[in-house]
PDB file of N, CA and C in Angstrom:
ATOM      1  N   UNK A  15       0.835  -1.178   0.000  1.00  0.00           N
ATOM      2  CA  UNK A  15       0.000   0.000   0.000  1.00  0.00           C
ATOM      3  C   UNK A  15       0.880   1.241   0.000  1.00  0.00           C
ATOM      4  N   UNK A  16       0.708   1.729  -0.768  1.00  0.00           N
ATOM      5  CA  UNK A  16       0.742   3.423  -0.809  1.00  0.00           C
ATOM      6  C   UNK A  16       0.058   4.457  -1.085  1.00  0.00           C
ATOM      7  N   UNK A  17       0.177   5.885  -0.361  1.00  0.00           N
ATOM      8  CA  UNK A  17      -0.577   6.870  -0.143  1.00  0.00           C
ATOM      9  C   UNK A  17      -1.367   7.526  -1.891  1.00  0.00           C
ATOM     10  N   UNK A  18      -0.411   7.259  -2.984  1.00  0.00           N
ATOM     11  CA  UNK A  18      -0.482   8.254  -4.109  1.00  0.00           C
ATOM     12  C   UNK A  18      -1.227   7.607  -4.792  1.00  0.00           C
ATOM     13  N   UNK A  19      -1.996   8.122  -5.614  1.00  0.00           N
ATOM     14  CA  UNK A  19      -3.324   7.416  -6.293  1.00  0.00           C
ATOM     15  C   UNK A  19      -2.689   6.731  -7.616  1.00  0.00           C
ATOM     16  N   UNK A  20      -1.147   6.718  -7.610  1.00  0.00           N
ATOM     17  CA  UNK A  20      -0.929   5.609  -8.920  1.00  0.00           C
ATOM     18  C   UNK A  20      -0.988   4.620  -8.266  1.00  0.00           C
ATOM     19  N   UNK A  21      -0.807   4.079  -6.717  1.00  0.00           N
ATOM     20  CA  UNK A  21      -0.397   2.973  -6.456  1.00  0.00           C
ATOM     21  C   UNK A  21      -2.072   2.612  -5.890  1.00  0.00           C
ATOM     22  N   UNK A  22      -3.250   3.250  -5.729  1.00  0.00           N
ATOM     23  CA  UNK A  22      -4.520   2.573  -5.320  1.00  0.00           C
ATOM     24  C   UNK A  22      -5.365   2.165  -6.305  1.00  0.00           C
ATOM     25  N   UNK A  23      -6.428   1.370  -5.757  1.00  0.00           N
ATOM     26  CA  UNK A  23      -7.322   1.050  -6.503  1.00  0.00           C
ATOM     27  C   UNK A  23      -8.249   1.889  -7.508  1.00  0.00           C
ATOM     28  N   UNK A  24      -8.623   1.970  -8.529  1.00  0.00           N
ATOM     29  CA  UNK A  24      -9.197   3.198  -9.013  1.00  0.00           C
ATOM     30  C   UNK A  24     -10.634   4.106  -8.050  1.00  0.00           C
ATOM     31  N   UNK A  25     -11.153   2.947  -7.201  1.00  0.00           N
ATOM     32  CA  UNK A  25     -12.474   3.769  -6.481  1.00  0.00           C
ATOM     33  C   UNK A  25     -11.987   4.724  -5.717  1.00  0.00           C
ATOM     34  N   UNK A  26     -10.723   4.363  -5.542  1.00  0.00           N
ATOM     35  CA  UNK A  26      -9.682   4.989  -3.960  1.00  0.00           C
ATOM     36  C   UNK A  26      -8.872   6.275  -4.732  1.00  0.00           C
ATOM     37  N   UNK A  27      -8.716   6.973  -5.782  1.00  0.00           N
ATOM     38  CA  UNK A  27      -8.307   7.808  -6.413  1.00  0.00           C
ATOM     39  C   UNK A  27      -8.752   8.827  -6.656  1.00  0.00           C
ATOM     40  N   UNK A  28      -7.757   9.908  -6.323  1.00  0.00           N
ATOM     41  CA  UNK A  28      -8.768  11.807  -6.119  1.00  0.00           C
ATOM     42  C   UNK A  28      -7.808  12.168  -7.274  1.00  0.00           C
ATOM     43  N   UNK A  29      -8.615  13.037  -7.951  1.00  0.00           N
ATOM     44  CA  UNK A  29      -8.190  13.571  -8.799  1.00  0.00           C
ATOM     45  C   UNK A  29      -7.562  13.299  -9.923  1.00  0.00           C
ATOM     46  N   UNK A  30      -7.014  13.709 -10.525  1.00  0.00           N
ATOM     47  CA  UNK A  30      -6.391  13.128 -12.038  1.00  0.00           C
ATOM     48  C   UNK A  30      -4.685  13.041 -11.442  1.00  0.00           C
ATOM     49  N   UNK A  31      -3.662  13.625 -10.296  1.00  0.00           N
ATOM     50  CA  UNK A  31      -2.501  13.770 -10.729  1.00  0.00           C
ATOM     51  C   UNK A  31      -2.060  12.323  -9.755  1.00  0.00           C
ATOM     52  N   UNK A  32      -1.238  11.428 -10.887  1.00  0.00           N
ATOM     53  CA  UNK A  32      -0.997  10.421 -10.429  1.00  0.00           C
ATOM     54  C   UNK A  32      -0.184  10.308  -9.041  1.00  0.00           C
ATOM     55  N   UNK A  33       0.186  11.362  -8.555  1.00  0.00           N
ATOM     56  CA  UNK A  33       1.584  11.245  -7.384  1.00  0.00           C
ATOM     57  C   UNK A  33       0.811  12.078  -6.071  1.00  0.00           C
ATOM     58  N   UNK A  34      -0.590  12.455  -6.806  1.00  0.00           N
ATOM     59  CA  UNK A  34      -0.504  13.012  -5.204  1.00  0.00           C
ATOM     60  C   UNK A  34      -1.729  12.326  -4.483  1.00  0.00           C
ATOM     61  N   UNK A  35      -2.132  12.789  -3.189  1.00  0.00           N
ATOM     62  CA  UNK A  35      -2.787  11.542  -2.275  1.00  0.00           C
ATOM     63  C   UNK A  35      -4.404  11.246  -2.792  1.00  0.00           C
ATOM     64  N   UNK A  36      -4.504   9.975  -2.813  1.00  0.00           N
ATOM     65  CA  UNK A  36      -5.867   9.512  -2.640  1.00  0.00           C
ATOM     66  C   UNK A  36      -6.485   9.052  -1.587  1.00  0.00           C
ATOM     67  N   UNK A  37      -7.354   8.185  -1.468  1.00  0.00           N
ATOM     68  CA  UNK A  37      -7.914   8.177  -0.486  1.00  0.00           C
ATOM     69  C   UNK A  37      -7.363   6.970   0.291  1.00  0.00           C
ATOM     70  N   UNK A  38      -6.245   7.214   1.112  1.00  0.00           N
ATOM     71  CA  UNK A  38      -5.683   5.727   1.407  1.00  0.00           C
ATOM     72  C   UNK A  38      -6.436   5.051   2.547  1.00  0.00           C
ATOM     73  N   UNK A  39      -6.695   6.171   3.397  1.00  0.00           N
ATOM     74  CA  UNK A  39      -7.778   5.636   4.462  1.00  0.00           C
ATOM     75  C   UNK A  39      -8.800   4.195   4.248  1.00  0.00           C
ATOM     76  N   UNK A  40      -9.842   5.187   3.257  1.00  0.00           N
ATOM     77  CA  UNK A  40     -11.006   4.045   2.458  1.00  0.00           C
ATOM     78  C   UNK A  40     -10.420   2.659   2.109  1.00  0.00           C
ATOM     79  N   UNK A  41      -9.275   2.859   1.340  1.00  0.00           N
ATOM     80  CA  UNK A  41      -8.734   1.635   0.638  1.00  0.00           C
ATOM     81  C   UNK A  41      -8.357   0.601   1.933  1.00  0.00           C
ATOM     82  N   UNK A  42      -7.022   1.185   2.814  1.00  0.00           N
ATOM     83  CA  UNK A  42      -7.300   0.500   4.049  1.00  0.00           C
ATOM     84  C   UNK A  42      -8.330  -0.165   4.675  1.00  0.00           C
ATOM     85  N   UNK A  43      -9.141   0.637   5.112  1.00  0.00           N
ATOM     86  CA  UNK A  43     -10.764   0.028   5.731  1.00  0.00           C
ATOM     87  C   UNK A  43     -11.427  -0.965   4.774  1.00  0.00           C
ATOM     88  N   UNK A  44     -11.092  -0.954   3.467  1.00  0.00           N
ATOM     89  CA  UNK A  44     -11.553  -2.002   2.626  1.00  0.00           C
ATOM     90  C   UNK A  44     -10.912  -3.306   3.251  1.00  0.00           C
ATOM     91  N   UNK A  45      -9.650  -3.371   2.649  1.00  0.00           N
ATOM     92  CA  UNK A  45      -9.035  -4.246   3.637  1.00  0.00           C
ATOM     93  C   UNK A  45      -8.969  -4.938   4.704  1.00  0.00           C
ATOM     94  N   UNK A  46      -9.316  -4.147   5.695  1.00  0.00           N
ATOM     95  CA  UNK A  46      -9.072  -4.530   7.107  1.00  0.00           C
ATOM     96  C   UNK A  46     -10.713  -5.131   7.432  1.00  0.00           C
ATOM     97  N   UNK A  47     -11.449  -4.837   6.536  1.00  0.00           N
ATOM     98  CA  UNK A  47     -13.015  -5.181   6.937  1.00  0.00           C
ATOM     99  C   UNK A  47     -13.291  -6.372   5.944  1.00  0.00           C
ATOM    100  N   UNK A  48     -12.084  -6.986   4.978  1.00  0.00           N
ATOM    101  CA  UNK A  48     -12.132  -8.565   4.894  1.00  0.00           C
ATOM    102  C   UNK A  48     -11.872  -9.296   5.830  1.00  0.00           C
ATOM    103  N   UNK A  49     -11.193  -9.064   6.650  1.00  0.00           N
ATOM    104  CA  UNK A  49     -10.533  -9.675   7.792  1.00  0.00           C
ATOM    105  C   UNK A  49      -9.317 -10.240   7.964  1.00  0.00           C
ATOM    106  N   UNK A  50      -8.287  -9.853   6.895  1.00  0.00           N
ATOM    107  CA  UNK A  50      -6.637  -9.513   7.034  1.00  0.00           C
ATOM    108  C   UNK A  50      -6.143  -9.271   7.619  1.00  0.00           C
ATOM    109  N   UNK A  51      -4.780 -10.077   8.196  1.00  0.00           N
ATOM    110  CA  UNK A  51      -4.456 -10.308   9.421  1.00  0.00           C
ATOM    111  C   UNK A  51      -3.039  -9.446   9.353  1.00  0.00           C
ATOM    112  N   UNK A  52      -2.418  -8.791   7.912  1.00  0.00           N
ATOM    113  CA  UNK A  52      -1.016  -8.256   7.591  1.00  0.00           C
ATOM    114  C   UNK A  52      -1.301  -7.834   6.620  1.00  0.00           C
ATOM    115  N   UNK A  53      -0.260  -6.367   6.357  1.00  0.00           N
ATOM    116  CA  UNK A  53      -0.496  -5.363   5.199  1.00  0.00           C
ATOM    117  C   UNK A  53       0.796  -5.120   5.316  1.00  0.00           C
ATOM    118  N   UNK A  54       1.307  -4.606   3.886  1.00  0.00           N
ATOM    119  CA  UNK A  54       2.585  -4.119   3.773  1.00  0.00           C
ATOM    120  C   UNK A  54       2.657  -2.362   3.333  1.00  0.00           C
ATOM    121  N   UNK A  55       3.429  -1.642   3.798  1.00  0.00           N
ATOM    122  CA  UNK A  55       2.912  -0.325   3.362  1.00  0.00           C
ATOM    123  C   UNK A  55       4.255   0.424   3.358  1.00  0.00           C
ATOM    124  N   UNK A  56       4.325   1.261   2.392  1.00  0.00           N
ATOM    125  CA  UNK A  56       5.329   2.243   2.425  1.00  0.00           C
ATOM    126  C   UNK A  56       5.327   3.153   3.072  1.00  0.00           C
ATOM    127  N   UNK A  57       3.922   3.595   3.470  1.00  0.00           N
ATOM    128  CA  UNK A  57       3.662   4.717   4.707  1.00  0.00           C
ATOM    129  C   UNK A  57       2.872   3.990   5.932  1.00  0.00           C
ATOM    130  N   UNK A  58       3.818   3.643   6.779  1.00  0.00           N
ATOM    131  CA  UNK A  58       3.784   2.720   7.803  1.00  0.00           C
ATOM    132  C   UNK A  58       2.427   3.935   8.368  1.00  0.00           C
ATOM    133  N   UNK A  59       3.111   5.311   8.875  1.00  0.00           N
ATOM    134  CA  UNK A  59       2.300   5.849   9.759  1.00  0.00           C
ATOM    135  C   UNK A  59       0.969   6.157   9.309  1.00  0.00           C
ATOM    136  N   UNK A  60       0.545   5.817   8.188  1.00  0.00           N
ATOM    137  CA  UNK A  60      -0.864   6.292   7.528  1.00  0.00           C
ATOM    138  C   UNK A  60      -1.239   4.806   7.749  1.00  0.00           C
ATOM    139  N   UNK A  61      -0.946   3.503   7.672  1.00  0.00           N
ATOM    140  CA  UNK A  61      -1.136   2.282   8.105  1.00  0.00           C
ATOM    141  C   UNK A  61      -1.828   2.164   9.310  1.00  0.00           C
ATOM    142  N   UNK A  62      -0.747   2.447  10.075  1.00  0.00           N
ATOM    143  CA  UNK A  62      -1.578   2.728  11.757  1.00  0.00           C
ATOM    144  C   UNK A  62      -2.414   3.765  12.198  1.00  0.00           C
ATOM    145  N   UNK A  63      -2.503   5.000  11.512  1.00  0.00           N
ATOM    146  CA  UNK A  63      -3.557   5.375  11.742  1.00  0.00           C
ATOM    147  C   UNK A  63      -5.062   4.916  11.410  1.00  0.00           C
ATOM    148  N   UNK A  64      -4.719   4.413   9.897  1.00  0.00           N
ATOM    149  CA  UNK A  64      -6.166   3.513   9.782  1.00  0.00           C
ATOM    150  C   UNK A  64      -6.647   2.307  10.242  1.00  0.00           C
ATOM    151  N   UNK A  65      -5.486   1.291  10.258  1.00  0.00           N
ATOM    152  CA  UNK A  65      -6.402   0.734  11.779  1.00  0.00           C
ATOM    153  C   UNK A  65      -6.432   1.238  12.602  1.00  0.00           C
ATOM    154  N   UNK A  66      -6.114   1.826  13.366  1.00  0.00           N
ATOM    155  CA  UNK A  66      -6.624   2.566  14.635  1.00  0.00           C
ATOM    156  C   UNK A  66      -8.112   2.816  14.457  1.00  0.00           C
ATOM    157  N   UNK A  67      -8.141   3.439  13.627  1.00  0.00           N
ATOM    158  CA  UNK A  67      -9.490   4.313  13.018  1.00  0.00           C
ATOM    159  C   UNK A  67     -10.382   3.276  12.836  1.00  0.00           C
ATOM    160  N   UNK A  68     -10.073   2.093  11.726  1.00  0.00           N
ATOM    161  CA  UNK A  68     -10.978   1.208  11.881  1.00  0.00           C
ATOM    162  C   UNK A  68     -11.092   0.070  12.941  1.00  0.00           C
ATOM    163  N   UNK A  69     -10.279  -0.164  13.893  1.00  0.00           N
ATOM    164  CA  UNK A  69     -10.678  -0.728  15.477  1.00  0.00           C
ATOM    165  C   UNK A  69     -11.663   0.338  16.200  1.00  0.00           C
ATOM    166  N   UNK A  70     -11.671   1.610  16.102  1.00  0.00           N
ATOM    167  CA  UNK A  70     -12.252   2.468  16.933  1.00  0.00           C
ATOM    168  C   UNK A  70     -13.709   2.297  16.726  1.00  0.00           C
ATOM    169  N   UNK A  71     -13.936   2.469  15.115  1.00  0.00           N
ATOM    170  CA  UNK A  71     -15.414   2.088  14.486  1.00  0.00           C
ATOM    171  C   UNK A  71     -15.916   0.834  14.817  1.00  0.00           C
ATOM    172  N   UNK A  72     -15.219  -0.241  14.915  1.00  0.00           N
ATOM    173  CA  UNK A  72     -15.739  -1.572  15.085  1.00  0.00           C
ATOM    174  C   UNK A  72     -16.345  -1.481  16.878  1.00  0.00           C
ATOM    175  N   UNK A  73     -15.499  -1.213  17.573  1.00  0.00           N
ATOM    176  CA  UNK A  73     -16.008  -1.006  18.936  1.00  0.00           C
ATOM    177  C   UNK A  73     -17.365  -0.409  19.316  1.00  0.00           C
ATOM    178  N   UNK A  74     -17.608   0.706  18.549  1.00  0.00           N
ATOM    179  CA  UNK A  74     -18.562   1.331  18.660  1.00  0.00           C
ATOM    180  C   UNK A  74     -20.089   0.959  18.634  1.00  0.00           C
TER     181      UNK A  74
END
């Protein structure tokens, strides 16, 4: 996983310029709400913020 919308899925992509951020959050939470147990990421700290984010929602 990475932050820039060349490297996401197309639903997960803002805007037209390939290098700058999409929506990495969403794409994450896609993920993590199959029930995947490991992710690999170039931006570790945008990683852990979204699980965080999506453990917080699940609790709720």
């Amino acid at each position: 996983m990475r932050n820039e919308n060349n490297f996401l899925p197309a639903d997960f992509r803002r805007g037209t310029d390939p290098a700058a951020y999409g929506d990495a959050f969403g794409a994450f939470k896609t993920y993590f709400a199959t029930g995947i147990d490991g992710i690999f990421s170039d931006n570790c700290d945008t990683a852990v913020l979204a699980r965080d984010a999506f453990l917080a929602g699940r609790k709720g």
